[in-house]
Tab-separated table of C-alpha atoms and ligand atoms in Angstrom:
chain	number	residue	atom	x	y	z
J	1	UNK	CA	136.952	124.601	100.898
J	2	UNK	CA	134.585	122.609	103.209
J	3	UNK	CA	133.645	118.998	101.957
J	4	UNK	CA	130.682	117.006	103.562
J	5	UNK	CA	129.043	114.011	102.445
J	6	UNK	CA	125.395	112.643	102.833
J	7	UNK	CA	124.540	111.606	106.411
J	8	UNK	CA	123.147	108.055	105.483
J	9	UNK	CA	125.021	107.393	102.131
J	10	UNK	CA	128.748	106.686	101.967
J	11	UNK	CA	130.766	109.572	100.954
J	12	UNK	CA	131.115	109.765	96.942
J	13	UNK	CA	134.803	110.433	95.776
J	14	UNK	CA	135.783	111.999	92.613
J	15	UNK	CA	137.482	108.431	91.732
J	16	UNK	CA	133.690	106.702	91.560
J	17	UNK	CA	133.298	107.701	88.014
J	18	UNK	CA	130.016	106.860	86.571
J	19	UNK	CA	129.489	107.716	83.047
J	20	UNK	CA	125.750	107.830	83.149
J	21	UNK	CA	125.906	110.289	86.536
J	22	UNK	CA	128.593	112.274	85.132
J	23	UNK	CA	126.395	113.443	82.145
J	24	UNK	CA	123.115	113.950	83.780
J	25	UNK	CA	123.810	117.432	83.679
J	26	UNK	CA	123.161	117.619	80.165
J	27	UNK	CA	119.411	117.111	81.007
J	28	UNK	CA	119.294	120.842	82.278
J	29	UNK	CA	122.333	122.277	80.074
J	30	UNK	CA	124.848	125.115	81.497
J	31	UNK	CA	124.045	128.120	82.752
J	32	UNK	CA	125.940	131.334	84.782
J	33	UNK	CA	124.346	133.197	87.552
J	34	UNK	CA	125.555	136.569	88.677
J	35	UNK	CA	124.011	137.827	91.913
J	36	UNK	CA	123.914	141.626	92.584
J	37	UNK	CA	123.160	141.950	96.240
J	38	UNK	CA	122.174	145.751	96.409
J	39	UNK	CA	118.933	147.407	96.040
J	40	UNK	CA	117.652	151.019	96.584
J	41	UNK	CA	115.402	150.131	99.426
J	42	UNK	CA	114.322	146.841	101.267
J	43	UNK	CA	110.924	145.679	100.250
J	44	UNK	CA	108.941	144.583	103.416
J	45	UNK	CA	108.300	141.226	102.143
J	46	UNK	CA	111.675	140.224	100.764
J	47	UNK	CA	114.136	137.609	102.340
J	48	UNK	CA	116.402	137.726	99.317
J	49	UNK	CA	120.122	138.252	99.686
J	50	UNK	CA	119.805	142.201	99.446
J	51	UNK	CA	121.060	145.307	100.998
J	52	UNK	CA	120.695	148.692	100.825
J	53	UNK	CA	124.331	150.557	100.267
J	54	UNK	CA	125.152	153.989	99.066
J	55	UNK	CA	128.800	153.483	98.933
J	56	UNK	CA	129.297	150.632	95.947
J	57	UNK	CA	132.888	150.610	94.351
J	58	UNK	CA	131.615	148.921	91.049
J	59	UNK	CA	135.431	148.682	90.144
J	60	UNK	CA	135.780	146.544	93.199
J	61	UNK	CA	133.134	144.257	92.272
J	62	UNK	CA	134.251	143.861	88.537
J	63	UNK	CA	137.713	142.644	89.859
J	64	UNK	CA	135.953	140.182	92.348
J	65	UNK	CA	133.797	138.964	89.538
J	66	UNK	CA	136.285	138.690	87.051
J	67	UNK	CA	138.737	136.713	89.594
J	68	UNK	CA	135.750	134.219	90.177
J	69	UNK	CA	135.187	133.687	86.777
J	70	UNK	CA	138.805	132.961	86.141
J	71	UNK	CA	138.992	130.401	88.633
J	72	UNK	CA	135.700	128.742	87.788
J	73	UNK	CA	136.299	128.567	84.020
J	74	UNK	CA	139.557	126.521	84.902
J	75	UNK	CA	137.157	124.013	86.319
J	76	UNK	CA	134.674	123.897	83.810
J	77	UNK	CA	136.431	124.642	80.664
J	78	UNK	CA	134.889	124.374	77.198
J	79	UNK	CA	131.484	124.043	78.788
J	80	UNK	CA	128.845	125.489	76.290
J	81	UNK	CA	127.032	128.504	78.230
J	82	UNK	CA	123.158	128.513	77.220
J	83	UNK	CA	122.109	131.353	79.545
J	84	UNK	CA	123.384	133.937	81.709
J	85	UNK	CA	121.684	135.401	84.503
J	86	UNK	CA	122.017	138.858	86.504
J	87	UNK	CA	119.821	138.348	89.502
J	88	UNK	CA	119.962	140.261	92.808
J	89	UNK	CA	118.898	142.283	94.567
J	90	UNK	CA	118.485	144.902	91.752
J	91	UNK	CA	120.900	144.237	89.033
J	92	UNK	CA	119.617	147.171	87.033
J	93	UNK	CA	121.405	149.368	89.480
J	94	UNK	CA	124.740	147.959	88.089
J	95	UNK	CA	126.763	150.412	86.207
J	96	UNK	CA	125.978	149.153	82.299
J	97	UNK	CA	129.756	149.067	81.778
J	98	UNK	CA	130.040	146.793	84.724
J	99	UNK	CA	127.282	144.293	82.793
J	100	UNK	CA	129.742	144.887	79.619
J	101	UNK	CA	132.778	143.813	81.427
J	102	UNK	CA	131.298	140.525	83.080
J	103	UNK	CA	129.902	139.594	79.587
J	104	UNK	CA	132.905	139.974	77.855
J	105	UNK	CA	134.511	138.026	80.524
J	106	UNK	CA	132.333	135.101	80.483
J	107	UNK	CA	132.601	135.066	76.222
J	108	UNK	CA	136.491	134.982	76.739
J	109	UNK	CA	136.586	132.152	79.113
J	110	UNK	CA	133.381	129.975	78.079
J	111	UNK	CA	131.892	129.452	74.223
J	112	UNK	CA	128.624	130.818	74.320
J	113	UNK	CA	125.554	128.799	72.438
J	114	UNK	CA	124.613	130.670	69.143
J	115	UNK	CA	121.320	131.540	71.065
J	116	UNK	CA	122.315	132.289	74.587
J	117	UNK	CA	119.859	133.957	76.809
J	118	UNK	CA	121.173	136.881	78.629
J	119	UNK	CA	118.519	137.972	81.130
J	120	UNK	CA	119.009	141.010	83.771
J	121	UNK	CA	116.299	141.658	86.508
J	122	UNK	CA	115.389	145.355	86.479
J	123	UNK	CA	113.058	147.433	88.724
J	124	UNK	CA	110.795	149.699	86.666
J	125	UNK	CA	111.998	153.214	87.771
J	126	UNK	CA	112.777	155.890	85.496
J	127	UNK	CA	116.612	155.839	86.183
J	128	UNK	CA	116.632	152.389	85.570
J	129	UNK	CA	114.759	152.842	82.408
J	130	UNK	CA	117.434	155.001	81.450
J	131	UNK	CA	119.810	152.223	81.127
J	132	UNK	CA	118.152	149.823	79.294
J	133	UNK	CA	119.662	150.564	75.895
J	134	UNK	CA	123.125	150.342	77.303
J	135	UNK	CA	122.202	146.948	79.050
J	136	UNK	CA	121.182	146.145	75.449
J	137	UNK	CA	124.270	147.096	73.987
J	138	UNK	CA	126.363	145.359	76.709
J	139	UNK	CA	124.550	141.774	75.602
J	140	UNK	CA	121.584	141.412	77.790
J	141	UNK	CA	118.807	140.447	75.318
J	142	UNK	CA	115.926	139.685	77.938
J	143	UNK	CA	114.580	141.674	80.680
J	144	UNK	CA	112.771	140.474	83.931
J	145	UNK	CA	110.993	143.236	85.605
J	146	UNK	CA	109.814	143.668	88.983
J	147	UNK	CA	106.367	145.344	88.464
J	148	UNK	CA	104.896	143.516	91.475
J	149	UNK	CA	101.520	145.637	91.296
J	150	UNK	CA	99.389	147.665	88.992
J	151	UNK	CA	98.239	150.057	91.246
J	152	UNK	CA	99.706	152.736	93.385
J	153	UNK	CA	98.256	151.854	96.763
J	154	UNK	CA	99.289	148.365	96.398
J	155	UNK	CA	102.654	149.208	95.372
J	156	UNK	CA	103.141	151.211	98.320
J	157	UNK	CA	102.039	148.723	100.700
J	158	UNK	CA	104.737	146.565	98.914
J	159	UNK	CA	107.215	149.102	99.852
J	160	UNK	CA	108.066	149.541	96.183
J	161	UNK	CA	109.970	152.548	95.049
J	162	UNK	CA	107.944	153.124	91.688
J	163	UNK	CA	104.486	153.861	90.805
J	164	UNK	CA	102.246	152.188	88.172
J	165	UNK	CA	102.515	154.883	85.629
J	166	UNK	CA	106.103	154.780	86.249
J	167	UNK	CA	106.110	151.080	85.636
J	168	UNK	CA	104.227	151.052	82.741
J	169	UNK	CA	106.536	153.815	81.255
J	170	UNK	CA	109.630	151.624	81.999
J	171	UNK	CA	107.788	148.782	80.256
J	172	UNK	CA	107.272	150.752	77.398
J	173	UNK	CA	110.887	151.638	76.951
J	174	UNK	CA	111.856	147.935	77.627
J	175	UNK	CA	109.255	146.941	74.741
J	176	UNK	CA	111.290	149.240	72.384
J	177	UNK	CA	114.623	147.676	73.388
J	178	UNK	CA	114.333	144.132	74.054
J	179	UNK	CA	112.314	141.544	72.281
J	180	UNK	CA	111.870	139.349	75.143
J	181	UNK	CA	110.610	140.624	78.599
J	182	UNK	CA	109.061	138.962	81.446
J	183	UNK	CA	107.389	140.847	84.230
J	184	UNK	CA	106.586	139.827	88.072
J	185	UNK	CA	103.279	140.496	90.078
J	186	UNK	CA	102.694	139.378	93.420
J	187	UNK	CA	99.121	138.340	94.339
J	188	UNK	CA	96.990	137.952	97.656
J	189	UNK	CA	98.397	140.801	98.868
J	190	UNK	CA	96.786	142.807	101.562
J	191	UNK	CA	93.089	143.831	100.547
J	192	UNK	CA	93.234	142.247	97.535
J	193	UNK	CA	90.046	140.252	96.362
J	194	UNK	CA	89.738	137.528	93.761
J	195	UNK	CA	87.770	139.986	91.249
J	196	UNK	CA	90.699	142.583	91.790
J	197	UNK	CA	93.170	140.224	90.884
J	198	UNK	CA	91.206	139.014	88.036
J	199	UNK	CA	91.037	142.683	86.603
J	200	UNK	CA	94.713	143.019	87.097
J	201	UNK	CA	95.642	140.004	85.638
J	202	UNK	CA	93.678	140.915	82.423
J	203	UNK	CA	95.646	144.069	82.396
J	204	UNK	CA	98.666	142.272	82.836
J	205	UNK	CA	98.008	139.796	79.819
J	206	UNK	CA	96.958	143.040	77.687
J	207	UNK	CA	100.684	144.418	77.892
J	208	UNK	CA	102.532	141.155	78.162
J	209	UNK	CA	105.287	140.262	75.887
J	210	UNK	CA	106.050	136.755	76.174
J	211	UNK	CA	106.537	135.572	79.892
J	212	UNK	CA	104.793	136.499	83.257
J	213	UNK	CA	105.908	135.355	86.655
J	214	UNK	CA	103.171	135.317	89.287
J	215	UNK	CA	103.917	134.702	92.960
J	216	UNK	CA	101.668	134.375	95.814
J	217	UNK	CA	102.490	136.785	98.728
J	218	UNK	CA	104.052	134.769	101.331
J	219	UNK	CA	105.208	136.044	104.731
J	220	UNK	CA	108.544	135.011	105.380
J	221	UNK	CA	110.200	135.586	108.747
J	222	UNK	CA	113.006	137.799	108.923
J	223	UNK	CA	111.345	140.449	106.754
J	224	UNK	CA	109.452	143.708	107.866
J	225	UNK	CA	106.082	141.556	107.249
J	226	UNK	CA	107.110	138.912	109.160
J	227	UNK	CA	107.755	140.894	112.271
J	228	UNK	CA	104.297	142.813	111.606
J	229	UNK	CA	102.619	139.296	111.250
J	230	UNK	CA	104.192	137.988	114.318
J	231	UNK	CA	102.967	140.923	116.384
J	232	UNK	CA	99.407	140.355	114.579
J	233	UNK	CA	99.782	143.523	112.997
J	234	UNK	CA	99.599	142.607	109.346
J	235	UNK	CA	96.017	143.187	108.418
J	236	UNK	CA	94.037	142.263	105.472
J	237	UNK	CA	95.787	139.486	103.830
J	238	UNK	CA	93.410	137.165	102.144
J	239	UNK	CA	92.433	133.737	103.762
J	240	UNK	CA	93.925	130.407	102.606
J	241	UNK	CA	90.503	129.851	100.533
J	242	UNK	CA	90.630	133.325	98.668
J	243	UNK	CA	94.525	132.686	97.861
J	244	UNK	CA	93.999	129.087	96.323
J	245	UNK	CA	90.965	130.398	94.429
J	246	UNK	CA	93.539	133.320	92.990
J	247	UNK	CA	95.657	130.626	92.082
J	248	UNK	CA	93.357	128.558	90.316
J	249	UNK	CA	91.919	131.791	88.727
J	250	UNK	CA	95.781	132.554	87.430
J	251	UNK	CA	96.302	129.317	85.957
J	252	UNK	CA	93.114	129.302	84.300
J	253	UNK	CA	93.241	132.858	82.943
J	254	UNK	CA	96.608	132.765	81.735
J	255	UNK	CA	95.854	129.287	79.924
J	256	UNK	CA	92.943	130.769	78.208
J	257	UNK	CA	95.260	133.552	77.144
J	258	UNK	CA	97.923	131.742	75.363
J	259	UNK	CA	100.559	132.050	78.626
J	260	UNK	CA	100.067	128.700	80.069
J	261	UNK	CA	102.053	127.800	83.224
J	262	UNK	CA	105.124	126.064	82.248
J	263	UNK	CA	106.283	125.935	86.040
J	264	UNK	CA	103.979	126.329	89.353
J	265	UNK	CA	104.345	130.292	89.180
J	266	UNK	CA	105.603	131.068	85.490
J	267	UNK	CA	103.640	131.313	82.367
J	268	UNK	CA	105.184	131.783	79.042
J	269	UNK	CA	103.854	131.819	75.274
J	270	UNK	CA	105.301	128.451	73.880
J	271	UNK	CA	109.060	128.755	73.230
J	272	UNK	CA	109.340	131.940	75.214
J	273	UNK	CA	110.019	129.950	78.668
J	274	UNK	CA	113.050	131.147	80.480
J	275	UNK	CA	116.265	129.215	79.517
J	276	UNK	CA	118.188	129.887	82.767
J	277	UNK	CA	115.198	128.914	84.931
J	278	UNK	CA	114.819	125.418	83.100
J	279	UNK	CA	118.524	125.085	83.787
J	280	UNK	CA	117.592	124.918	87.650
J	281	UNK	CA	114.109	122.983	87.216
J	282	UNK	CA	115.472	120.473	84.741
J	283	UNK	CA	118.463	120.136	86.801
J	284	UNK	CA	121.424	121.127	84.560
J	285	UNK	CA	124.621	122.851	85.789
J	286	UNK	CA	125.307	126.304	86.887
J	287	UNK	CA	127.902	128.570	88.141
J	288	UNK	CA	126.755	130.811	90.834
J	289	UNK	CA	128.745	133.936	91.225
J	290	UNK	CA	128.392	136.805	93.948
J	291	UNK	CA	127.542	136.896	97.651
J	292	UNK	CA	125.363	133.887	98.527
J	293	UNK	CA	124.909	132.414	94.999
J	294	UNK	CA	124.793	128.632	94.935
J	295	UNK	CA	125.846	126.510	92.106
J	296	UNK	CA	125.772	122.773	90.771
J	297	UNK	CA	128.985	121.443	88.811
J	298	UNK	CA	129.529	117.996	87.347
J	299	UNK	CA	133.125	117.439	87.804
J	300	UNK	CA	135.160	114.466	87.215
J	301	UNK	CA	132.387	111.999	87.731
J	302	UNK	CA	130.638	114.057	90.781
J	303	UNK	CA	128.189	116.524	91.164
J	304	UNK	CA	129.107	118.991	93.638
J	305	UNK	CA	127.023	121.836	95.011
J	306	UNK	CA	128.522	125.235	96.229
J	307	UNK	CA	127.717	127.897	98.151
J	308	UNK	CA	129.379	131.491	98.168
J	309	UNK	CA	129.761	133.637	101.234
J	310	UNK	CA	126.375	135.651	101.741
J	311	UNK	CA	127.606	138.931	103.374
J	312	UNK	CA	128.636	141.341	100.285
J	313	UNK	CA	131.787	142.707	101.994
J	314	UNK	CA	132.776	139.217	103.347
J	315	UNK	CA	132.647	137.742	99.848
J	316	UNK	CA	134.686	140.510	98.253
J	317	UNK	CA	137.315	140.219	100.957
J	318	UNK	CA	137.221	136.242	100.622
J	319	UNK	CA	137.928	136.588	96.748
J	320	UNK	CA	140.545	139.013	96.997
J	321	UNK	CA	142.493	137.195	99.965
J	322	UNK	CA	141.885	133.696	99.127
J	323	UNK	CA	141.106	133.948	95.269
J	324	UNK	CA	137.429	132.086	95.806
J	325	UNK	CA	134.043	133.377	97.430
J	326	UNK	CA	132.978	129.812	97.717
J	327	UNK	CA	132.128	129.104	101.417
J	328	UNK	CA	131.136	125.535	101.163
J	329	UNK	CA	131.451	122.959	98.443
J	330	UNK	CA	129.977	119.499	99.014
J	331	UNK	CA	130.060	116.283	96.522
J	332	UNK	CA	126.317	115.243	96.382
J	333	UNK	CA	125.415	111.674	96.447
J	334	UNK	CA	123.556	110.125	93.514
J	335	UNK	CA	120.652	109.826	96.075
J	336	UNK	CA	120.959	113.452	96.942
J	337	UNK	CA	121.000	114.566	93.199
J	338	UNK	CA	117.945	112.553	92.542
J	339	UNK	CA	116.080	113.872	95.176
J	340	UNK	CA	117.023	117.719	94.120
J	341	UNK	CA	115.780	116.357	90.580
J	342	UNK	CA	112.423	115.545	91.587
J	343	UNK	CA	112.068	118.640	93.683
J	344	UNK	CA	113.170	120.994	90.725
J	345	UNK	CA	111.380	118.976	88.416
J	346	UNK	CA	108.104	118.332	89.534
J	347	UNK	CA	107.460	121.970	89.626
J	348	UNK	CA	107.401	121.701	85.668
J	349	UNK	CA	104.594	121.040	83.638
J	350	UNK	CA	106.753	118.794	81.702
J	351	UNK	CA	107.422	116.933	85.031
J	352	UNK	CA	110.220	114.407	85.845
J	353	UNK	CA	111.730	111.521	83.881
J	354	UNK	CA	111.227	108.481	85.972
J	355	UNK	CA	114.086	106.724	84.112
J	356	UNK	CA	116.460	109.564	84.742
J	357	UNK	CA	115.455	109.300	88.728
J	358	UNK	CA	115.959	105.430	88.726
J	359	UNK	CA	119.775	105.889	87.088
J	360	UNK	CA	120.495	108.586	89.551
J	361	UNK	CA	119.369	106.867	92.689
J	362	UNK	CA	119.693	103.228	91.790
J	363	UNK	CA	115.899	102.566	92.151
J	364	UNK	CA	112.624	103.313	91.096
J	365	UNK	CA	109.973	105.819	92.570
J	366	UNK	CA	107.628	104.210	94.774
J	367	UNK	CA	104.919	102.658	92.533
J	368	UNK	CA	102.362	102.595	95.174
J	369	UNK	CA	102.862	106.288	96.054
J	370	UNK	CA	102.587	106.874	92.085
J	371	UNK	CA	99.617	104.929	92.055
J	372	UNK	CA	97.852	106.686	94.845
J	373	UNK	CA	98.593	110.338	93.302
J	374	UNK	CA	97.331	108.991	90.065
J	375	UNK	CA	93.952	107.742	91.638
J	376	UNK	CA	93.652	110.982	93.743
J	377	UNK	CA	94.264	112.894	90.173
J	378	UNK	CA	97.300	114.712	91.727
J	379	UNK	CA	99.725	113.506	89.086
J	380	UNK	CA	99.754	111.308	86.013
J	381	UNK	CA	102.256	109.195	84.023
J	382	UNK	CA	103.013	109.967	80.438
J	383	UNK	CA	105.769	108.084	78.577
J	384	UNK	CA	107.633	107.876	81.654
J	385	UNK	CA	107.362	111.514	82.500
J	386	UNK	CA	105.625	111.960	86.047
J	387	UNK	CA	103.669	115.265	85.641
J	388	UNK	CA	101.361	116.999	88.441
J	389	UNK	CA	97.923	117.632	87.540
J	390	UNK	CA	96.143	121.047	87.994
J	391	UNK	CA	94.556	119.620	91.204
J	392	UNK	CA	98.302	118.429	92.234
J	393	UNK	CA	100.159	121.503	91.519
J	394	UNK	CA	98.923	123.678	94.349
J	395	UNK	CA	100.003	120.541	96.652
J	396	UNK	CA	103.286	120.270	94.946
J	397	UNK	CA	105.432	120.465	98.184
J	398	UNK	CA	103.146	117.770	99.831
J	399	UNK	CA	103.551	115.445	96.849
J	400	UNK	CA	107.402	115.843	96.495
J	401	UNK	CA	107.601	114.917	100.281
J	402	UNK	CA	105.515	111.367	99.804
J	403	UNK	CA	107.804	110.535	96.869
J	404	UNK	CA	110.721	110.942	98.470
J	405	UNK	CA	109.914	108.880	101.471
J	406	UNK	CA	110.570	105.605	100.251
X	1	LIG	S1	113.953	145.068	94.889
X	1	LIG	FE1	113.765	142.577	94.843
X	1	LIG	S2	115.675	142.165	95.681
X	1	LIG	FE2	115.495	144.229	96.273
X	1	LIG	S3	114.460	144.212	98.316
X	1	LIG	FE3	112.704	144.533	96.761
X	1	LIG	S4	112.076	142.482	96.372
X	1	LIG	FE4	113.854	142.217	97.700
C-alpha cells in the first residue's frame, strides 16, 4: 500500500484527529461502487476501464469481490449504506447469481439504509433484457440503460450492439420490472443537427421514467474515435457553436418538461436524482471495489483516497495473493479535500456550501473571484451556497479552476 502526501502541504497523519473533518463525509453519505470491467464489444468513443473477453470465470470474480468486501468492512464497520452501484463495463453481462452473491455479502457486512438505492448499468440488448427480472430479484431496484441514440444509423456509427427498436423493447421490459430507470443519450454526434437532437430529446422525454443522463460526445485520446480524429478521418462532428446550442437546448427542453438538470449532464424528476452519484458530487465517502475502482474513505480522522489495480487479471491476482486489490492509498490533506469538494459540488445545481469549504480549507473561497463570477452572471450566492448559473454551467471547468487558484 502506497501512502503519499500533498507536495505543498505537510503530510497529514491519522493522529491529527479533527472532529469536523472526520465527519465531513456525512454531507454526502456513504455508498459502494462495484466495477465490472467487461463488455461485449468496445465502443469507439469509450475510454472507460472496459475490456472484451470471452472467458470470464464468474465464480473467480465472486471470490475476489467477496474478499474485498470483507477487508473493507473491517475498516468501515457499522457504516449505513445508502447506495450501491454496479458500473462498468457492462454489468448487465454479469450472471444475476453473482449480483445476488455480492448484494448478500454487502448486506451481511454493513447495515443498509431502509431505502437503499441499488443501481445496475445495463445495455439494452435482448439478451440482457432477459435478465432484468433476475436482477430485480437479486435486489437491484434501479436500472441505468446505455441507449445512447434513438436511430439505427447513429447507433451503428457509435459502435453500439443494439438497434433502436431493440433498445425500446428492452426499455419496455425494464419498465415492467423497475420503478426507477435512467437512460443515457449522447449528443453532438457525427452528422447530428440541433433540430435532429431536439426531435430525439422530445422522443426521449416522451418515454422517460424519472431520470436522463445526456452527455456531449467528447473525443478522447486512446479511443478509436481519438485515433481517427488524429488522422483527420472523423468527419461530420458538429462545430463548437452547434454543440453549445445543443447543450442549451437540452437544458431548456428538459427543464420545460419536468426533468431539470440537477447536475451538468443529469436530469431527473424532483426526488428521482441518482443517490449514488450524489454521494460523489456531495463529496461523501464511497468504497470502490473492482478493477480501477476509486474510493474515498474517512478513517480515524483522515480522508483517504484509494485506487485499485486497473487491469482485470492483475486485480484478480492481487486480491487472491495479497488479500487486497488496492494499488494506492493516499491520505488527503484538508486542502485537497476542499478542492475535491469544489470540483465535484459545483457541478450540482444546488452548488457548494462555502462554510464547508472554509472548514476544510481553513480559509474562505476568494471573495474577489466570487464577486467577479457574480457580476459576469456565471455564479450566484444563495444562503451561503455558491451555485453556477445557466450561463456559467457550460464553463464549469474554467470557473472551478479560477476559484481554486487562491
Ligand atoms: S458498452 Fe459502455 S463501457 Fe462498454 S465499451 Fe461501450 S461505452 Fe464503454
